[in-house]
GROMACS .gro file of C-alpha atoms in nm:
model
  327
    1UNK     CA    1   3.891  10.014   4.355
    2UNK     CA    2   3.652   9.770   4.532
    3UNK     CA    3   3.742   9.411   4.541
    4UNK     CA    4   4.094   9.468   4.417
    5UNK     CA    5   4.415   9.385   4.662
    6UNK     CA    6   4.636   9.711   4.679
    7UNK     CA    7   5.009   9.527   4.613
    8UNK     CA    8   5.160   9.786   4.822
    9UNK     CA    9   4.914   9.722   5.135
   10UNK     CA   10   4.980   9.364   5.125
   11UNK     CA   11   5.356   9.380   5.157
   12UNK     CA   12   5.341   9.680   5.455
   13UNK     CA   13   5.120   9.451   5.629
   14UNK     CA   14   5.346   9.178   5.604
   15UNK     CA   15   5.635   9.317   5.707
   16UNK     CA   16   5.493   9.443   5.998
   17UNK     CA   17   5.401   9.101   6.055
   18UNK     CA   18   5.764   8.989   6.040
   19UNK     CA   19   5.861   9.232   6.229
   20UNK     CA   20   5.634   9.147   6.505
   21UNK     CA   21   5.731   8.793   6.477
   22UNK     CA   22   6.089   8.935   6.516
   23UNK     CA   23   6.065   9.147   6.810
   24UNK     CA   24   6.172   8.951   7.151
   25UNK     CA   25   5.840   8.912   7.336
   26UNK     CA   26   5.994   9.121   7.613
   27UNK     CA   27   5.999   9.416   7.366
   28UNK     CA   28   6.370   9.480   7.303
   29UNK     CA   29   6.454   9.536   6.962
   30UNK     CA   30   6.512   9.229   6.751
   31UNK     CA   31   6.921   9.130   6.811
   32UNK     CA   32   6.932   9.307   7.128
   33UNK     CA   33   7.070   9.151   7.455
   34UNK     CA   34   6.799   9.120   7.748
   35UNK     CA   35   6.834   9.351   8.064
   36UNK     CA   36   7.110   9.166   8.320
   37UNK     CA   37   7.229   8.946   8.012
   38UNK     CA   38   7.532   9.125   7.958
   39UNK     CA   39   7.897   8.962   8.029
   40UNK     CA   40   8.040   9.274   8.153
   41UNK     CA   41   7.831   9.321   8.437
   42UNK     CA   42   7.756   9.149   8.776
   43UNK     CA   43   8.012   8.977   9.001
   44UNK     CA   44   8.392   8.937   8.895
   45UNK     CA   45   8.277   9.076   8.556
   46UNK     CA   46   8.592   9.125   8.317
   47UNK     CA   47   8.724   9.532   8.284
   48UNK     CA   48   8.947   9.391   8.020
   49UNK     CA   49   9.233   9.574   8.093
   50UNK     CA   50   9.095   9.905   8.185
   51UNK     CA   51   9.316  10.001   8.495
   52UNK     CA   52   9.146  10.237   8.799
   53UNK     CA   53   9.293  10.533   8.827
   54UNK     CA   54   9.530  10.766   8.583
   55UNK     CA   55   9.874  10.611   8.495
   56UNK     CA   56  10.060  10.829   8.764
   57UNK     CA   57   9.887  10.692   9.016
   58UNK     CA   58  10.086  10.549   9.330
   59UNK     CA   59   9.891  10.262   9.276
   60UNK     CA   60   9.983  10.228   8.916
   61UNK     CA   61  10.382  10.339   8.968
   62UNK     CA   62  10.657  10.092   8.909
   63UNK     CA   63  10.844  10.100   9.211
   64UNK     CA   64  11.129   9.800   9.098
   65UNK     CA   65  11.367  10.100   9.068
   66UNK     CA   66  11.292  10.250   9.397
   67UNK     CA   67  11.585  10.288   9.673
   68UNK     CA   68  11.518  10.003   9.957
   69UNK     CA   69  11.377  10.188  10.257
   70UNK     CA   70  11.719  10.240  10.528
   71UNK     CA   71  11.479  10.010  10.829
   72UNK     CA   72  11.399   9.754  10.585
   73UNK     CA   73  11.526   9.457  10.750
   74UNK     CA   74  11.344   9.558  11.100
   75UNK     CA   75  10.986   9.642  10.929
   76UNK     CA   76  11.029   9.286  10.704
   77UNK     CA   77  11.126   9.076  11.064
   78UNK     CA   78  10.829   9.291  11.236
   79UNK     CA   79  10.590   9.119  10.979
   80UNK     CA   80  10.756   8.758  10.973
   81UNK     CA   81  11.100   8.705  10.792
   82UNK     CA   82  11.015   8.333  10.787
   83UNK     CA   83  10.628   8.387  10.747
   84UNK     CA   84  10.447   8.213  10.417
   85UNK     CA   85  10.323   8.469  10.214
   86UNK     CA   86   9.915   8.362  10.202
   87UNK     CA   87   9.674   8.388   9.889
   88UNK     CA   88   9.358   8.493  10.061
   89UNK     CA   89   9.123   8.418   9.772
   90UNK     CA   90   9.062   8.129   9.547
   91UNK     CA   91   8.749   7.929   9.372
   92UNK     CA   92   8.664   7.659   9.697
   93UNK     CA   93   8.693   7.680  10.053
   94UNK     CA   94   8.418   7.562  10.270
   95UNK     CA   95   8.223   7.483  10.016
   96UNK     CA   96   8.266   7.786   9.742
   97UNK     CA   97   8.487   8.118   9.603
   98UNK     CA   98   8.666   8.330   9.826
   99UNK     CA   99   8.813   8.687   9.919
  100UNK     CA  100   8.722   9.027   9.838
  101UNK     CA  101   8.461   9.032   9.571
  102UNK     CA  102   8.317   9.310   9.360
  103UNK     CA  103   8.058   9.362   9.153
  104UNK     CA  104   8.028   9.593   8.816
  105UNK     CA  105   7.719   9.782   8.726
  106UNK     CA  106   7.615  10.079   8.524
  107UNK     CA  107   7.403  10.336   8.472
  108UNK     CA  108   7.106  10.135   8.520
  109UNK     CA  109   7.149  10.047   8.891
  110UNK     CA  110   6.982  10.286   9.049
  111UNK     CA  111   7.173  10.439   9.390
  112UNK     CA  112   6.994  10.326   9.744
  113UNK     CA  113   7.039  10.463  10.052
  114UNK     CA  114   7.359  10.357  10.359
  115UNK     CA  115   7.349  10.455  10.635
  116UNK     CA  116   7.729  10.467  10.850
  117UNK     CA  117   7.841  10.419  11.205
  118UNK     CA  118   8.147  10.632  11.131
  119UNK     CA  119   7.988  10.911  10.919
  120UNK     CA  120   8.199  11.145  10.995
  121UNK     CA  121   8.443  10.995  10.773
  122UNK     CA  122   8.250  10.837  10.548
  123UNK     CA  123   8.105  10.945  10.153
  124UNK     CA  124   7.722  10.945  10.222
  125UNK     CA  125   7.628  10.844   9.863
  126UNK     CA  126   7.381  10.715   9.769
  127UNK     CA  127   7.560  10.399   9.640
  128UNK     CA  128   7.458  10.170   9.356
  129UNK     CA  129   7.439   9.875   9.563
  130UNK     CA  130   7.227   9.609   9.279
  131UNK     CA  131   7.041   9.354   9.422
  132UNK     CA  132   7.200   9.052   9.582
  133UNK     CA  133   7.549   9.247   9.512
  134UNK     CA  134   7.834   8.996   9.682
  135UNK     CA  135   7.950   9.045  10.034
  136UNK     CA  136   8.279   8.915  10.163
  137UNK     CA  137   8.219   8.635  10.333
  138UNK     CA  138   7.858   8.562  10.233
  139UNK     CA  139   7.554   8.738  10.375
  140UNK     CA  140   7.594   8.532  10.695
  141UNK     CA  141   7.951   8.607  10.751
  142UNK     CA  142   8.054   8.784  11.092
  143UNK     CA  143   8.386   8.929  10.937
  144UNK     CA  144   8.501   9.282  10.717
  145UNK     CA  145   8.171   9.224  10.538
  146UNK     CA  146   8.277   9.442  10.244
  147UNK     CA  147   8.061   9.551   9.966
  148UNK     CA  148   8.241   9.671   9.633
  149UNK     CA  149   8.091   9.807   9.333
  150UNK     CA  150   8.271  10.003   9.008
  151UNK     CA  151   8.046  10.192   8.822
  152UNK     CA  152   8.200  10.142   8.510
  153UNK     CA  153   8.008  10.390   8.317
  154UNK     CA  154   8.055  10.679   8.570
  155UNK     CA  155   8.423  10.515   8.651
  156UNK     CA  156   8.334  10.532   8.988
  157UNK     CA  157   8.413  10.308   9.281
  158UNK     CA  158   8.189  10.287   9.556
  159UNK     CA  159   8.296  10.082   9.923
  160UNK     CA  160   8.146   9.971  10.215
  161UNK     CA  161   8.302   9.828  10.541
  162UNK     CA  162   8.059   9.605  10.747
  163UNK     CA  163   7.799   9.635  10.518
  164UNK     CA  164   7.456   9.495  10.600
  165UNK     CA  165   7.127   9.520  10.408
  166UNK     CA  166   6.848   9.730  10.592
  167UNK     CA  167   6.494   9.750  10.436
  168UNK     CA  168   6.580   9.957  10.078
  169UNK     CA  169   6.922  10.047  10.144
  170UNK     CA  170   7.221   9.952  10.352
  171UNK     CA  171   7.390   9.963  10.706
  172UNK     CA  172   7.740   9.997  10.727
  173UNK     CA  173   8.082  10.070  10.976
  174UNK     CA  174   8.212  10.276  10.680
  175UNK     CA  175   8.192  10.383  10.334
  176UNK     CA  176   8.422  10.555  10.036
  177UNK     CA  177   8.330  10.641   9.715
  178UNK     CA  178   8.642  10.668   9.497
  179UNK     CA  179   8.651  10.914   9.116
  180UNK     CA  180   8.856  10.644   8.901
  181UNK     CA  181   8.970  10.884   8.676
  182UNK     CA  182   9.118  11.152   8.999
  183UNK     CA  183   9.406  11.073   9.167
  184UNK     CA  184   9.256  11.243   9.455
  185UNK     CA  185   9.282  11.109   9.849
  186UNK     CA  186   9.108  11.082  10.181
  187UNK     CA  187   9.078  11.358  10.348
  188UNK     CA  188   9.435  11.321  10.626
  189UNK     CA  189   9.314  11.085  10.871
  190UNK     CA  190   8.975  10.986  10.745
  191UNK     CA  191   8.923  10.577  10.680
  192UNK     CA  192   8.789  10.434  10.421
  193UNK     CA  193   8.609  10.058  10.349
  194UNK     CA  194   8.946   9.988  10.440
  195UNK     CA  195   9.180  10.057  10.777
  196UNK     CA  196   9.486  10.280  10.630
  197UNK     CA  197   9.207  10.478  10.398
  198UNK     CA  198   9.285  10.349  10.073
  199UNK     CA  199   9.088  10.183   9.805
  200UNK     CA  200   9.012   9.833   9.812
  201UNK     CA  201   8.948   9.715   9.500
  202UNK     CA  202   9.269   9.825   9.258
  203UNK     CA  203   9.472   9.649   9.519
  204UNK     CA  204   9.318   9.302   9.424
  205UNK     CA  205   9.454   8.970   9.244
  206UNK     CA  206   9.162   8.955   8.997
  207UNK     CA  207   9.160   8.666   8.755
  208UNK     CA  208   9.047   8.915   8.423
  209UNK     CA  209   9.379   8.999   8.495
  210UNK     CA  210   9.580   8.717   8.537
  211UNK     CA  211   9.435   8.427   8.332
  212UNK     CA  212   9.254   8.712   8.027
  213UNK     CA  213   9.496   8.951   8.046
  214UNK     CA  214   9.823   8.783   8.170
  215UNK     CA  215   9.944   9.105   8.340
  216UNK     CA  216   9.893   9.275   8.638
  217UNK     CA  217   9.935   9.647   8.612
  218UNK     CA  218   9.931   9.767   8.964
  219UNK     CA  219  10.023   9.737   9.300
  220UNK     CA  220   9.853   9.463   9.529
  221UNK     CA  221   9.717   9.487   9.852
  222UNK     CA  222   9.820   9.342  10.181
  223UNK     CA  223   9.727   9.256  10.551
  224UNK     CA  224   9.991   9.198  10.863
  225UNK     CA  225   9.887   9.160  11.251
  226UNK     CA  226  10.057   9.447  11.408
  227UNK     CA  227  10.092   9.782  11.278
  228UNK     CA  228  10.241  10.105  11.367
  229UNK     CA  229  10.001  10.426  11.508
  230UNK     CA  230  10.128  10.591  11.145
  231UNK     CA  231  10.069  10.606  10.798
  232UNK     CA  232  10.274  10.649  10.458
  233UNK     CA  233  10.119  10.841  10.110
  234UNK     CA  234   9.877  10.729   9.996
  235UNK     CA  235   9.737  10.613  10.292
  236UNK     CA  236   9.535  10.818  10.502
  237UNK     CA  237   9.465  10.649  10.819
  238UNK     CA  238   9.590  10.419  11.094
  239UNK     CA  239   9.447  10.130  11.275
  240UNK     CA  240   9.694  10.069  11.616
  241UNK     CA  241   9.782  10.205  11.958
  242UNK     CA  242  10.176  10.126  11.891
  243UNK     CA  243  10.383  10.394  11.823
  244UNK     CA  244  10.696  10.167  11.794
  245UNK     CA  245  10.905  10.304  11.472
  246UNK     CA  246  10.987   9.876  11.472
  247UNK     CA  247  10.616   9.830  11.341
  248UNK     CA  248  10.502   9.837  10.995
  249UNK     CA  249  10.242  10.223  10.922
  250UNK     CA  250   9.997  10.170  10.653
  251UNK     CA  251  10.081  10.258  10.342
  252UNK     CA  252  10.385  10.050  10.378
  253UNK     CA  253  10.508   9.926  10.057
  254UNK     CA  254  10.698   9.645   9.987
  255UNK     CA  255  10.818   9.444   9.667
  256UNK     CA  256  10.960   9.092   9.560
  257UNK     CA  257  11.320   9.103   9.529
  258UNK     CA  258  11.423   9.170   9.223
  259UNK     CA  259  11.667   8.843   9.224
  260UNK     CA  260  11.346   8.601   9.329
  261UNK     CA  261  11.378   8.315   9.053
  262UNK     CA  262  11.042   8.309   8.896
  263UNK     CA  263  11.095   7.978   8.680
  264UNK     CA  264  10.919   7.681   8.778
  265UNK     CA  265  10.662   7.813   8.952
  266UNK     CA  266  10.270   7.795   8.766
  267UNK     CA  267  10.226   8.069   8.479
  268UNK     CA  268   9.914   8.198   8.657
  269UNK     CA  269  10.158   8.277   9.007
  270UNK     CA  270  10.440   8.404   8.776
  271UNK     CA  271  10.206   8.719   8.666
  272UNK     CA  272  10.101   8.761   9.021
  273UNK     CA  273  10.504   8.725   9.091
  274UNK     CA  274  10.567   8.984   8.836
  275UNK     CA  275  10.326   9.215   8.967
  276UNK     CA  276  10.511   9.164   9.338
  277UNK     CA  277  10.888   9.299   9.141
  278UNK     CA  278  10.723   9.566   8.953
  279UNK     CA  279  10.447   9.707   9.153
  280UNK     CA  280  10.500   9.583   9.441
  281UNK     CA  281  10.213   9.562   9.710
  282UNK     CA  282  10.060   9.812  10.004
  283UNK     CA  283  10.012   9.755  10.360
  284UNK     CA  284   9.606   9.811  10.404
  285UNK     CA  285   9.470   9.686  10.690
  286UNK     CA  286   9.517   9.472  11.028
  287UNK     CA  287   9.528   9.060  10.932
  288UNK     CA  288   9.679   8.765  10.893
  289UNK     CA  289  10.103   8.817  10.835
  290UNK     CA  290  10.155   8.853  10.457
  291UNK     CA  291   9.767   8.778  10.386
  292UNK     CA  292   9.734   8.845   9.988
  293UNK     CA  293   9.402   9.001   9.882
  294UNK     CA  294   9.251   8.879   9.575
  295UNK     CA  295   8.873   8.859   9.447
  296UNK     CA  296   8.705   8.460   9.462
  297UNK     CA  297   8.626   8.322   9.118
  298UNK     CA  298   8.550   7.945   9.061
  299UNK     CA  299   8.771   7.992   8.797
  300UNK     CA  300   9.135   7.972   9.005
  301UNK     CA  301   9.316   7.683   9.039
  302UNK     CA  302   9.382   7.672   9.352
  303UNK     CA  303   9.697   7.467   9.376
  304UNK     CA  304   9.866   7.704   9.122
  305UNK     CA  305   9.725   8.003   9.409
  306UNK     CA  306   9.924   7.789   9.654
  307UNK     CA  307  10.242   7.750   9.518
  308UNK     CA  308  10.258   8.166   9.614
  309UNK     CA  309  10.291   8.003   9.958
  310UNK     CA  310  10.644   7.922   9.888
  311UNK     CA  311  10.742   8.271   9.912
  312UNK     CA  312  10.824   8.407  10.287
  313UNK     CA  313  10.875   8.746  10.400
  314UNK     CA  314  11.205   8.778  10.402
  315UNK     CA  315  11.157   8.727   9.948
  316UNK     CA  316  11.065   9.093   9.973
  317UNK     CA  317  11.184   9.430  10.137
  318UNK     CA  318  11.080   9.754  10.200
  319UNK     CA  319  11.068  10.036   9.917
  320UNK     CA  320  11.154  10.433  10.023
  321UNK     CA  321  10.799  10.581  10.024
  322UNK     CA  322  10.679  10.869  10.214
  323UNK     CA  323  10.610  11.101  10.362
  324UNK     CA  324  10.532  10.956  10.747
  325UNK     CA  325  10.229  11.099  10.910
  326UNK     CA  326  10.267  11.052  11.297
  327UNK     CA  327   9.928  11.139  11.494
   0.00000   0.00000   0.00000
């Protein structure tokens, strides 16, 4: 009907007006989050409460029932009876965060290329490695330069030792990729990211877990400065030329004495405290005497992180793990 307005037409076209109006100019649907905007992804992003690996786990085993190994009191003086135990992670030193960190990604980080100087015993990948993904240290630093990344879509872990970027991809000493939901190991005597073989990242202090959570649910990791040419389940490797049964093998584990008085120290160290009587924590590499591992947030407080420094190494003693794999 010429010269008369169709109701109908009027009010389609205007909706898809509004609609238009609507839309994000990026194209996302209306309400949507923009790529890299969400919370749950990107450095020290929150797994609220998911815990790697299945519950029987040795990393996820209570172990404050578990006989005291018989050569306790030589492997504890071996490490430092009188030795502070040592956060090695907080939120400022030298100018910013630091210890281990991580970074969580999903399905949308596309896999790049690494290349290993141990290949032999490393998981060729590729690895989802996003861009400007957090090294330890900072991309300067001359030290363990490790790269960590938990697909948490795939529930994958993926590690790198030494890790340097090269043109699209990666350079690295070493690298593991870890299933999250297997409790499968290295093959006997292969490394890892990490000296004894092991996983790095369910072994760390992470504040999700502390300050969101207010539990730890797992065993801790561990460095000392001499270790034994052996290595205890579930570790798979060794990093030492001394065969001396006085020396600590990876895959040591030790715990907090069940008797260690907990009160008065800051709530945040009393879950990491906890953690140390329950869980206990694993001997993983060569470093610093009683070094705790941890991931850097800006978020610690660092003097409640130093009141752990209390503690010395003769708070703790040696739980009956095994078996002992001499070379």
């Amino acid at each position: 009907m010429s010269g008369m307005t169709n109701p109908l037409a009027v009010f389609t076209a205007c909706l898809g007006l509004l609609l238009l109006a609507c839309a994000p100019a990026d194209g996302n649907p209306a309400g949507s989050l923009p790529p890299g905007s969400d919370p749950d992804l990107g450095p020290g992003a929150s797994l609220h409460g998911r815990r790697p690996f299945p519950d029987d786990n040795p990393w996820n085993m209570t172990v404050d029932q578990a006989p005291v190994a018989a050569n306790s009191d030589i492997l504890i003086a071996s490490i430092g009876v009188g030795t502070a135990l040592h956060p090695d992670f907080g939120a400022d030193y030298n100018g910013g965060p630091f210890g281990i960190p991580y970074v969580v990604v999903d399905h949308q980080t596309g896999g790049v290329a690494v290349t290993f100087d141990y290949a032999d015993e490393s998981d060729p990948g590729p690895y989802p490695i996003p861009p400007g993904a957090p090294i330890e240290g900072g991309s300067n630093a001359s030290g363990d330069r490790h790269v960590l990344v938990v697909d948490r879509e795939s529930w994958k872990l993926y590690e790198l030792f030494s890790a340097y970027p090269a043109g699209s991809g990666w350079q690295a000493g070493s690298g593991a990729i870890f299933d999250l939901n297997s409790n499968a190991l290295r093959p006997a005597g292969w490394t890892s990211a990490d000296a004894a073989g092991l996983p790095i990242f369910p072994g760390l202090v992470r504040y999700d877990e502390v300050v969101e959570q207010g539990e730890i649910l797992h065993a801790l990791r561990f460095t000392a400065r001499f270790t034994r040419r052996a290595y205890l389940s579930p570790a798979r490797h060794y990093a030492s030329s001394d065969t001396s049964s006085g020396r600590p093998p990876m895959g040591l584990r030790v715990r907090l004495k069940a008797g260690f008085d907990l009160r008065g120290y800051p709530v945040s160290a009393q879950v990491i405290l906890q953690a140390l009587k329950t869980y206990g924590m694993i001997l993983a590499d060569n470093g610093g005497d009683w070094f705790l591992s941890g991931a850097p947030d800006a978020r610690w407080d660092d003097g409640e992180l130093n009141s752990l420094k209390q503690l010395r190494g003769g708070d703790f003693e040696v739980v009956q793990t095994g078996p002992l794999t001499l070379p």
